[in-house]
């Protein structure tokens, strides 16, 4: 991996340190652009079983099937499409606010979507709510293969990007 400032930089982590060092050395205008946080891939069961206070403000990427869409509130309920071996048949659901989404053609009940957004807490139920920034259709995705790919990636990152 390339070295910056004496430490290895994981290829999956964005660092502004090289740009800041470059600018401080007089090689640039000193402008460091805003880089939004990367959305962490989380499964529906992880979102529903984690303490909401820990999740608040976290940027997440979650896969789910739209089971209900309310156009008046511009909100949907995503249901876990998960295929988990050896676990109970418990179904997890999470509420998603679609306030920033212009293309509501994706909000059809039964559609499989991936939502990128920020976690907030519903004050009445104390459950996590995702405020969607990006929603993309992923109909036809092999959910068990997706889950396995994410688990393999997590294992790789744990070993190689500490």
PDB file of C-alpha atoms in Angstrom, residues 4-140:
ATOM      1  CA  UNK A   4       1.704   8.651   3.693  1.00  0.00           C
ATOM      2  CA  UNK A   5       3.263  10.211   6.766  1.00  0.00           C
ATOM      3  CA  UNK A   6       4.972   7.004   7.833  1.00  0.00           C
ATOM      4  CA  UNK A   7       1.836   4.824   8.035  1.00  0.00           C
ATOM      5  CA  UNK A   8       0.216   2.529   5.541  1.00  0.00           C
ATOM      6  CA  UNK A   9      -2.941   3.888   3.990  1.00  0.00           C
ATOM      7  CA  UNK A  10      -5.603   1.275   3.401  1.00  0.00           C
ATOM      8  CA  UNK A  11      -6.969   1.556  -0.154  1.00  0.00           C
ATOM      9  CA  UNK A  12     -10.519   1.645   1.248  1.00  0.00           C
ATOM     10  CA  UNK A  13      -9.955   4.655   3.490  1.00  0.00           C
ATOM     11  CA  UNK A  14      -9.899   8.201   2.168  1.00  0.00           C
ATOM     12  CA  UNK A  15      -7.380  10.472   3.823  1.00  0.00           C
ATOM     13  CA  UNK A  16      -7.074  14.218   3.438  1.00  0.00           C
ATOM     14  CA  UNK A  17      -3.672  14.274   5.138  1.00  0.00           C
ATOM     15  CA  UNK A  18      -1.663  14.043   1.877  1.00  0.00           C
ATOM     16  CA  UNK A  19      -3.637  16.974   0.429  1.00  0.00           C
ATOM     17  CA  UNK A  20      -3.181  19.051   3.574  1.00  0.00           C
ATOM     18  CA  UNK A  21       0.556  18.290   3.672  1.00  0.00           C
ATOM     19  CA  UNK A  22       0.803  19.115  -0.028  1.00  0.00           C
ATOM     20  CA  UNK A  23      -0.965  22.450   0.479  1.00  0.00           C
ATOM     21  CA  UNK A  24       1.046  23.306   3.603  1.00  0.00           C
ATOM     22  CA  UNK A  25       4.263  22.761   1.639  1.00  0.00           C
ATOM     23  CA  UNK A  26       3.203  25.536  -0.725  1.00  0.00           C
ATOM     24  CA  UNK A  27       2.162  23.262  -3.579  1.00  0.00           C
ATOM     25  CA  UNK A  28      -1.480  24.225  -3.670  1.00  0.00           C
ATOM     26  CA  UNK A  29      -4.048  26.784  -2.683  1.00  0.00           C
ATOM     27  CA  UNK A  30      -4.660  25.155   0.690  1.00  0.00           C
ATOM     28  CA  UNK A  31      -8.215  24.204  -0.240  1.00  0.00           C
ATOM     29  CA  UNK A  32      -9.297  20.873   1.210  1.00  0.00           C
ATOM     30  CA  UNK A  33     -12.682  19.836  -0.201  1.00  0.00           C
ATOM     31  CA  UNK A  34     -15.417  18.439   2.010  1.00  0.00           C
ATOM     32  CA  UNK A  35     -15.522  14.678   1.705  1.00  0.00           C
ATOM     33  CA  UNK A  36     -18.766  13.148   3.013  1.00  0.00           C
ATOM     34  CA  UNK A  37     -18.553  10.178   5.316  1.00  0.00           C
ATOM     35  CA  UNK A  38     -18.700   6.769   3.730  1.00  0.00           C
ATOM     36  CA  UNK A  39     -21.890   4.870   4.439  1.00  0.00           C
ATOM     37  CA  UNK A  40     -21.200   1.696   6.404  1.00  0.00           C
ATOM     38  CA  UNK A  41     -22.915  -1.397   5.060  1.00  0.00           C
ATOM     39  CA  UNK A  42     -25.268  -2.720   7.727  1.00  0.00           C
ATOM     40  CA  UNK A  43     -27.809  -5.476   7.592  1.00  0.00           C
ATOM     41  CA  UNK A  44     -31.343  -4.920   8.808  1.00  0.00           C
ATOM     42  CA  UNK A  45     -30.884  -7.232  11.807  1.00  0.00           C
ATOM     43  CA  UNK A  46     -27.757  -5.297  12.857  1.00  0.00           C
ATOM     44  CA  UNK A  47     -29.637  -1.991  12.670  1.00  0.00           C
ATOM     45  CA  UNK A  48     -32.596  -3.300  14.646  1.00  0.00           C
ATOM     46  CA  UNK A  49     -30.534  -5.043  17.339  1.00  0.00           C
ATOM     47  CA  UNK A  50     -28.027  -2.252  17.996  1.00  0.00           C
ATOM     48  CA  UNK A  51     -28.695   0.389  20.649  1.00  0.00           C
ATOM     49  CA  UNK A  52     -30.247   3.363  18.789  1.00  0.00           C
ATOM     50  CA  UNK A  53     -28.117   5.841  20.758  1.00  0.00           C
ATOM     51  CA  UNK A  54     -24.972   4.255  19.289  1.00  0.00           C
ATOM     52  CA  UNK A  55     -26.408   4.455  15.764  1.00  0.00           C
ATOM     53  CA  UNK A  56     -27.584   8.079  15.927  1.00  0.00           C
ATOM     54  CA  UNK A  57     -25.858  10.161  13.251  1.00  0.00           C
ATOM     55  CA  UNK A  58     -24.155   7.158  11.667  1.00  0.00           C
ATOM     56  CA  UNK A  59     -24.106   6.970   7.860  1.00  0.00           C
ATOM     57  CA  UNK A  60     -25.378   3.568   6.744  1.00  0.00           C
ATOM     58  CA  UNK A  61     -26.123   1.569   3.618  1.00  0.00           C
ATOM     59  CA  UNK A  62     -28.955  -0.914   4.084  1.00  0.00           C
ATOM     60  CA  UNK A  63     -30.706  -3.336   1.749  1.00  0.00           C
ATOM     61  CA  UNK A  64     -34.407  -4.042   2.067  1.00  0.00           C
ATOM     62  CA  UNK A  65     -37.734  -4.661   0.417  1.00  0.00           C
ATOM     63  CA  UNK A  66     -40.278  -1.848   0.542  1.00  0.00           C
ATOM     64  CA  UNK A  67     -43.334  -3.292   2.263  1.00  0.00           C
ATOM     65  CA  UNK A  68     -45.218  -0.008   2.873  1.00  0.00           C
ATOM     66  CA  UNK A  69     -44.889   3.457   1.352  1.00  0.00           C
ATOM     67  CA  UNK A  70     -46.810   6.452   2.698  1.00  0.00           C
ATOM     68  CA  UNK A  71     -46.744   9.318   0.160  1.00  0.00           C
ATOM     69  CA  UNK A  72     -48.248  11.803   2.627  1.00  0.00           C
ATOM     70  CA  UNK A  73     -45.357  11.374   5.080  1.00  0.00           C
ATOM     71  CA  UNK A  74     -42.928  10.523   2.244  1.00  0.00           C
ATOM     72  CA  UNK A  75     -41.786   7.554   4.292  1.00  0.00           C
ATOM     73  CA  UNK A  76     -41.411   3.846   3.696  1.00  0.00           C
ATOM     74  CA  UNK A  77     -40.976   0.742   5.788  1.00  0.00           C
ATOM     75  CA  UNK A  78     -38.195  -1.562   4.637  1.00  0.00           C
ATOM     76  CA  UNK A  79     -38.355  -5.234   5.459  1.00  0.00           C
ATOM     77  CA  UNK A  80     -35.340  -7.471   5.822  1.00  0.00           C
ATOM     78  CA  UNK A  81     -34.994  -9.659   2.749  1.00  0.00           C
ATOM     79  CA  UNK A  82     -32.353 -11.613   4.636  1.00  0.00           C
ATOM     80  CA  UNK A  83     -31.410 -15.179   4.188  1.00  0.00           C
ATOM     81  CA  UNK A  84     -29.697 -16.235   7.389  1.00  0.00           C
ATOM     82  CA  UNK A  85     -28.709 -19.822   7.942  1.00  0.00           C
ATOM     83  CA  UNK A  86     -29.526 -21.293  11.321  1.00  0.00           C
ATOM     84  CA  UNK A  87     -31.422 -18.284  12.667  1.00  0.00           C
ATOM     85  CA  UNK A  88     -35.061 -17.839  13.539  1.00  0.00           C
ATOM     86  CA  UNK A  89     -37.518 -16.564  10.963  1.00  0.00           C
ATOM     87  CA  UNK A  90     -37.811 -13.202  12.726  1.00  0.00           C
ATOM     88  CA  UNK A  91     -38.519 -10.366  10.306  1.00  0.00           C
ATOM     89  CA  UNK A  92     -36.800  -7.029  10.866  1.00  0.00           C
ATOM     90  CA  UNK A  93     -38.224  -3.739   9.642  1.00  0.00           C
ATOM     91  CA  UNK A  94     -36.962  -0.180   9.635  1.00  0.00           C
ATOM     92  CA  UNK A  95     -38.616   3.115   8.797  1.00  0.00           C
ATOM     93  CA  UNK A  96     -37.034   5.251   6.071  1.00  0.00           C
ATOM     94  CA  UNK A  97     -37.802   8.955   5.489  1.00  0.00           C
ATOM     95  CA  UNK A  98     -37.573   9.741   1.769  1.00  0.00           C
ATOM     96  CA  UNK A  99     -37.565  13.552   2.121  1.00  0.00           C
ATOM     97  CA  UNK A 100     -34.438  14.056  -0.010  1.00  0.00           C
ATOM     98  CA  UNK A 101     -35.467  11.624  -2.760  1.00  0.00           C
ATOM     99  CA  UNK A 102     -36.890  13.074  -5.990  1.00  0.00           C
ATOM    100  CA  UNK A 103     -37.483   9.862  -7.947  1.00  0.00           C
ATOM    101  CA  UNK A 104     -40.358   8.254  -6.098  1.00  0.00           C
ATOM    102  CA  UNK A 105     -40.767   5.616  -8.821  1.00  0.00           C
ATOM    103  CA  UNK A 106     -38.494   3.443  -6.656  1.00  0.00           C
ATOM    104  CA  UNK A 107     -40.946   3.598  -3.748  1.00  0.00           C
ATOM    105  CA  UNK A 108     -43.211   0.834  -5.018  1.00  0.00           C
ATOM    106  CA  UNK A 109     -44.147  -1.778  -2.399  1.00  0.00           C
ATOM    107  CA  UNK A 110     -42.378  -5.043  -3.199  1.00  0.00           C
ATOM    108  CA  UNK A 111     -39.337  -3.321  -4.726  1.00  0.00           C
ATOM    109  CA  UNK A 112     -35.900  -4.237  -3.453  1.00  0.00           C
ATOM    110  CA  UNK A 113     -33.831  -1.120  -2.733  1.00  0.00           C
ATOM    111  CA  UNK A 114     -30.533  -0.093  -1.209  1.00  0.00           C
ATOM    112  CA  UNK A 115     -30.778   3.013   0.950  1.00  0.00           C
ATOM    113  CA  UNK A 116     -27.840   5.236   1.861  1.00  0.00           C
ATOM    114  CA  UNK A 117     -28.570   7.692   4.622  1.00  0.00           C
ATOM    115  CA  UNK A 118     -28.124   8.877   8.153  1.00  0.00           C
ATOM    116  CA  UNK A 119     -29.621   7.152  11.181  1.00  0.00           C
ATOM    117  CA  UNK A 120     -31.884   9.160  13.440  1.00  0.00           C
ATOM    118  CA  UNK A 121     -33.999   8.027  16.388  1.00  0.00           C
ATOM    119  CA  UNK A 122     -37.794   8.052  16.501  1.00  0.00           C
ATOM    120  CA  UNK A 123     -38.428   9.730  19.858  1.00  0.00           C
ATOM    121  CA  UNK A 124     -41.751   7.948  20.414  1.00  0.00           C
ATOM    122  CA  UNK A 125     -40.652   4.376  19.766  1.00  0.00           C
ATOM    123  CA  UNK A 126     -36.897   4.808  20.407  1.00  0.00           C
ATOM    124  CA  UNK A 127     -36.164   2.862  17.209  1.00  0.00           C
ATOM    125  CA  UNK A 128     -33.725   3.768  14.456  1.00  0.00           C
ATOM    126  CA  UNK A 129     -35.027   5.674  11.419  1.00  0.00           C
ATOM    127  CA  UNK A 130     -32.940   6.185   8.275  1.00  0.00           C
ATOM    128  CA  UNK A 131     -33.086   9.567   6.547  1.00  0.00           C
ATOM    129  CA  UNK A 132     -32.397   8.523   2.962  1.00  0.00           C
ATOM    130  CA  UNK A 133     -29.943  10.523   0.847  1.00  0.00           C
ATOM    131  CA  UNK A 134     -29.756   7.985  -1.975  1.00  0.00           C
ATOM    132  CA  UNK A 135     -32.157   5.192  -2.886  1.00  0.00           C
ATOM    133  CA  UNK A 136     -31.367   2.830  -5.709  1.00  0.00           C
ATOM    134  CA  UNK A 137     -33.312  -0.097  -7.053  1.00  0.00           C
ATOM    135  CA  UNK A 138     -31.648  -3.491  -6.720  1.00  0.00           C
ATOM    136  CA  UNK A 139     -34.442  -5.809  -7.853  1.00  0.00           C
ATOM    137  CA  UNK A 140     -33.055  -9.204  -8.772  1.00  0.00           C
TER     138      UNK A 140
END
